[in-house]
Amino acid sequence: WEELDERHGFAVLEPDRMKSGRTRRQRWHKPLGREALAITQSLRESSLRSEWVFPSYVKQGSPISDPKKALYAVRDRSGLATITIHDLRRTYITAMESLEVTGHQQAALVDHSPPGITSKYAGRISEDMLATLAGTQQRIEDHLLNLAGKESA
């Protein structure tokens, strides 16, 4: 829960928690849409009352270390024959492409290196950029929910 800033609507991950393996000096701020925030709020209020947003059902007092079982449940409920974590990432990136999200915003939202030579001059992400990313994230969430036949929270 300490990595979730519900007041500002961001997951804030420390550099050593990032999958990219790149040496980073700053935290990664991933904006969360209204639906994602509503889900985290319901998790916080649930009977689990865990110190973790996604607690392990196998190892008490620990977070989920491998999301495969949860992914299998999604696969079974959706009727998809196969689905991987990377499929979800590709779907997210495809949604950004269809919404014409800029390359810099895409990179920031999936923790990739920004495109182009000028990216090496870009410093920390500003407050204005975080606000822009939050709006972009909401557009992406609304788009994906619409594709799934659901309304945004």
mmCIF file of C-alpha atoms in Angstrom:
data_model
loop_
_atom_site.group_PDB
_atom_site.id
_atom_site.type_symbol
_atom_site.label_atom_id
_atom_site.label_comp_id
_atom_site.label_asym_id
_atom_site.label_seq_id
_atom_site.Cartn_x
_atom_site.Cartn_y
_atom_site.Cartn_z
ATOM 1 C CA TRP A 1 0.000 0.000 0.000
ATOM 2 C CA GLU A 2 2.921 2.327 0.581
ATOM 3 C CA GLU A 3 3.563 2.374 -3.188
ATOM 4 C CA LEU A 4 0.011 3.525 -3.898
ATOM 5 C CA ASP A 5 -0.760 7.243 -3.776
ATOM 6 C CA GLU A 6 -4.552 7.096 -3.916
ATOM 7 C CA ARG A 7 -4.930 10.811 -3.173
ATOM 8 C CA HIS A 8 -3.075 11.758 -6.359
ATOM 9 C CA GLY A 9 -3.996 8.619 -8.309
ATOM 10 C CA PHE A 10 -0.557 7.090 -8.865
ATOM 11 C CA ALA A 11 1.340 3.911 -8.198
ATOM 12 C CA VAL A 12 4.827 5.084 -7.207
ATOM 13 C CA LEU A 13 7.533 2.471 -7.645
ATOM 14 C CA GLU A 14 11.077 2.738 -6.420
ATOM 15 C CA PRO A 15 13.855 2.336 -9.015
ATOM 16 C CA ASP A 16 14.942 -1.060 -7.669
ATOM 17 C CA ARG A 17 11.390 -2.438 -8.136
ATOM 18 C CA MET A 18 11.289 -1.801 -11.872
ATOM 19 C CA LYS A 19 11.410 -4.689 -14.307
ATOM 20 C CA SER A 20 13.394 -2.767 -16.923
ATOM 21 C CA GLY A 21 16.651 -3.322 -15.058
ATOM 22 C CA ARG A 22 17.894 0.088 -16.153
ATOM 23 C CA THR A 23 19.695 2.172 -13.616
ATOM 24 C CA ARG A 24 17.187 4.791 -12.553
ATOM 25 C CA ARG A 25 17.549 7.611 -10.112
ATOM 26 C CA GLN A 26 13.923 8.486 -9.734
ATOM 27 C CA ARG A 27 10.685 6.801 -8.828
ATOM 28 C CA TRP A 28 8.294 5.738 -11.570
ATOM 29 C CA HIS A 29 4.881 7.360 -11.281
ATOM 30 C CA LYS A 30 2.234 5.270 -13.041
ATOM 31 C CA PRO A 31 -1.122 7.059 -13.188
ATOM 32 C CA LEU A 32 -4.195 4.999 -12.354
ATOM 33 C CA GLY A 33 -7.592 5.584 -13.950
ATOM 34 C CA ARG A 34 -10.849 5.914 -12.028
ATOM 35 C CA GLU A 35 -11.710 2.227 -12.437
ATOM 36 C CA ALA A 36 -8.286 1.109 -11.196
ATOM 37 C CA LEU A 37 -8.582 3.446 -8.214
ATOM 38 C CA ALA A 38 -12.084 2.137 -7.442
ATOM 39 C CA ILE A 39 -10.707 -1.413 -7.488
ATOM 40 C CA THR A 40 -7.844 -0.537 -5.143
ATOM 41 C CA GLN A 41 -10.282 1.213 -2.811
ATOM 42 C CA SER A 42 -12.489 -1.885 -2.681
ATOM 43 C CA LEU A 43 -9.411 -4.027 -2.016
ATOM 44 C CA ARG A 44 -8.411 -1.727 0.849
ATOM 45 C CA GLU A 45 -11.899 -2.009 2.326
ATOM 46 C CA SER A 46 -12.151 -5.774 1.789
ATOM 47 C CA SER A 47 -12.095 -8.310 4.548
ATOM 48 C CA LEU A 48 -8.511 -9.262 3.650
ATOM 49 C CA ARG A 49 -7.065 -6.215 5.430
ATOM 50 C CA SER A 50 -3.592 -7.090 4.219
ATOM 51 C CA GLU A 51 -0.517 -4.884 4.230
ATOM 52 C CA TRP A 52 -0.299 -5.752 0.508
ATOM 53 C CA VAL A 53 -2.589 -4.591 -2.295
ATOM 54 C CA PHE A 54 -2.351 -8.100 -3.772
ATOM 55 C CA PRO A 55 -1.619 -10.507 -0.909
ATOM 56 C CA SER A 56 -0.417 -14.038 -1.504
ATOM 57 C CA TYR A 57 -2.892 -16.765 -0.659
ATOM 58 C CA VAL A 58 -0.020 -19.246 -0.563
ATOM 59 C CA LYS A 59 2.497 -17.466 1.661
ATOM 60 C CA GLN A 60 0.833 -15.524 4.468
ATOM 61 C CA GLY A 61 2.216 -12.023 5.087
ATOM 62 C CA SER A 62 3.675 -11.734 1.575
ATOM 63 C CA PRO A 63 2.552 -10.192 -1.692
ATOM 64 C CA ILE A 64 1.740 -12.225 -4.796
ATOM 65 C CA SER A 65 5.077 -13.137 -6.330
ATOM 66 C CA ASP A 66 3.772 -14.695 -9.546
ATOM 67 C CA PRO A 67 0.457 -13.573 -11.084
ATOM 68 C CA LYS A 68 -0.009 -16.730 -13.201
ATOM 69 C CA LYS A 69 -2.913 -18.137 -11.172
ATOM 70 C CA ALA A 70 -4.779 -14.829 -11.380
ATOM 71 C CA LEU A 71 -4.028 -14.690 -15.100
ATOM 72 C CA TYR A 72 -5.360 -18.238 -15.544
ATOM 73 C CA ALA A 73 -8.598 -17.189 -13.832
ATOM 74 C CA VAL A 74 -8.915 -14.257 -16.261
ATOM 75 C CA ARG A 75 -8.238 -16.622 -19.161
ATOM 76 C CA ASP A 76 -10.862 -19.103 -17.976
ATOM 77 C CA ARG A 77 -13.530 -16.433 -17.382
ATOM 78 C CA SER A 78 -12.863 -14.677 -20.685
ATOM 79 C CA GLY A 79 -12.912 -17.835 -22.770
ATOM 80 C CA LEU A 80 -9.537 -17.035 -24.289
ATOM 81 C CA ALA A 81 -7.474 -20.123 -25.040
ATOM 82 C CA THR A 82 -4.179 -18.490 -24.133
ATOM 83 C CA ILE A 83 -3.193 -15.214 -22.583
ATOM 84 C CA THR A 84 0.087 -13.985 -21.137
ATOM 85 C CA ILE A 85 1.161 -10.976 -19.114
ATOM 86 C CA HIS A 86 2.918 -9.716 -22.230
ATOM 87 C CA ASP A 87 -0.363 -10.020 -24.183
ATOM 88 C CA LEU A 88 -1.888 -7.589 -21.694
ATOM 89 C CA ARG A 89 1.046 -5.217 -22.168
ATOM 90 C CA ARG A 90 0.699 -5.444 -25.972
ATOM 91 C CA THR A 91 -3.050 -4.761 -25.705
ATOM 92 C CA TYR A 92 -2.322 -1.682 -23.580
ATOM 93 C CA ILE A 93 0.242 -0.409 -26.090
ATOM 94 C CA THR A 94 -2.147 -1.114 -28.987
ATOM 95 C CA ALA A 95 -4.818 0.926 -27.191
ATOM 96 C CA MET A 96 -2.350 3.800 -26.857
ATOM 97 C CA GLU A 97 -1.565 3.575 -30.572
ATOM 98 C CA SER A 98 -5.249 3.645 -31.519
ATOM 99 C CA LEU A 99 -5.719 6.732 -29.322
ATOM 100 C CA GLU A 100 -2.671 8.383 -30.953
ATOM 101 C CA VAL A 101 -0.817 8.738 -27.665
ATOM 102 C CA THR A 102 2.592 10.295 -28.311
ATOM 103 C CA GLY A 103 5.739 8.180 -28.228
ATOM 104 C CA HIS A 104 7.036 10.037 -25.176
ATOM 105 C CA GLN A 105 3.808 9.438 -23.280
ATOM 106 C CA GLN A 106 3.763 5.765 -24.287
ATOM 107 C CA ALA A 107 7.334 5.372 -23.059
ATOM 108 C CA ALA A 108 6.493 7.043 -19.746
ATOM 109 C CA LEU A 109 3.380 4.908 -19.220
ATOM 110 C CA VAL A 110 5.142 1.565 -19.823
ATOM 111 C CA ASP A 111 8.574 2.504 -18.443
ATOM 112 C CA HIS A 112 10.409 2.352 -21.742
ATOM 113 C CA SER A 113 13.214 4.662 -22.793
ATOM 114 C CA PRO A 114 11.793 7.743 -24.513
ATOM 115 C CA PRO A 115 12.144 7.709 -28.313
ATOM 116 C CA GLY A 116 14.591 9.904 -30.167
ATOM 117 C CA ILE A 117 17.947 11.502 -29.588
ATOM 118 C CA THR A 118 16.507 14.418 -27.607
ATOM 119 C CA SER A 119 15.299 12.055 -24.902
ATOM 120 C CA LYS A 120 18.730 12.097 -23.294
ATOM 121 C CA TYR A 121 18.154 15.773 -22.477
ATOM 122 C CA ALA A 122 14.816 15.154 -20.831
ATOM 123 C CA GLY A 123 15.144 15.305 -17.082
ATOM 124 C CA ARG A 124 12.654 14.377 -14.428
ATOM 125 C CA ILE A 125 9.003 14.211 -15.339
ATOM 126 C CA SER A 126 7.381 17.500 -14.379
ATOM 127 C CA GLU A 127 4.139 17.930 -12.457
ATOM 128 C CA ASP A 128 2.499 19.122 -15.699
ATOM 129 C CA MET A 129 3.637 15.971 -17.493
ATOM 130 C CA LEU A 130 2.298 13.800 -14.643
ATOM 131 C CA ALA A 131 -1.069 15.538 -14.974
ATOM 132 C CA THR A 132 -1.010 14.989 -18.748
ATOM 133 C CA LEU A 133 -0.131 11.322 -18.237
ATOM 134 C CA ALA A 134 -3.004 10.948 -15.769
ATOM 135 C CA GLY A 135 -5.433 12.318 -18.360
ATOM 136 C CA THR A 136 -3.962 10.056 -21.020
ATOM 137 C CA GLN A 137 -4.218 7.047 -18.709
ATOM 138 C CA GLN A 138 -7.903 7.835 -18.125
ATOM 139 C CA ARG A 139 -8.515 7.941 -21.898
ATOM 140 C CA ILE A 140 -6.807 4.557 -22.269
ATOM 141 C CA GLU A 141 -8.798 3.034 -19.410
ATOM 142 C CA ASP A 142 -12.082 4.389 -20.818
ATOM 143 C CA HIS A 143 -11.186 3.018 -24.269
ATOM 144 C CA LEU A 144 -10.380 -0.465 -22.943
ATOM 145 C CA LEU A 145 -13.524 -0.546 -20.785
ATOM 146 C CA ASN A 146 -15.586 0.522 -23.809
ATOM 147 C CA LEU A 147 -14.073 -2.305 -25.864
ATOM 148 C CA ALA A 148 -15.051 -4.690 -23.062
ATOM 149 C CA GLY A 149 -18.609 -3.334 -23.061
ATOM 150 C CA LYS A 150 -18.286 -1.666 -19.665
ATOM 151 C CA GLU A 151 -18.664 1.895 -18.462
ATOM 152 C CA SER A 152 -15.939 3.766 -16.642
ATOM 153 C CA ALA A 153 -16.279 4.306 -12.891
#
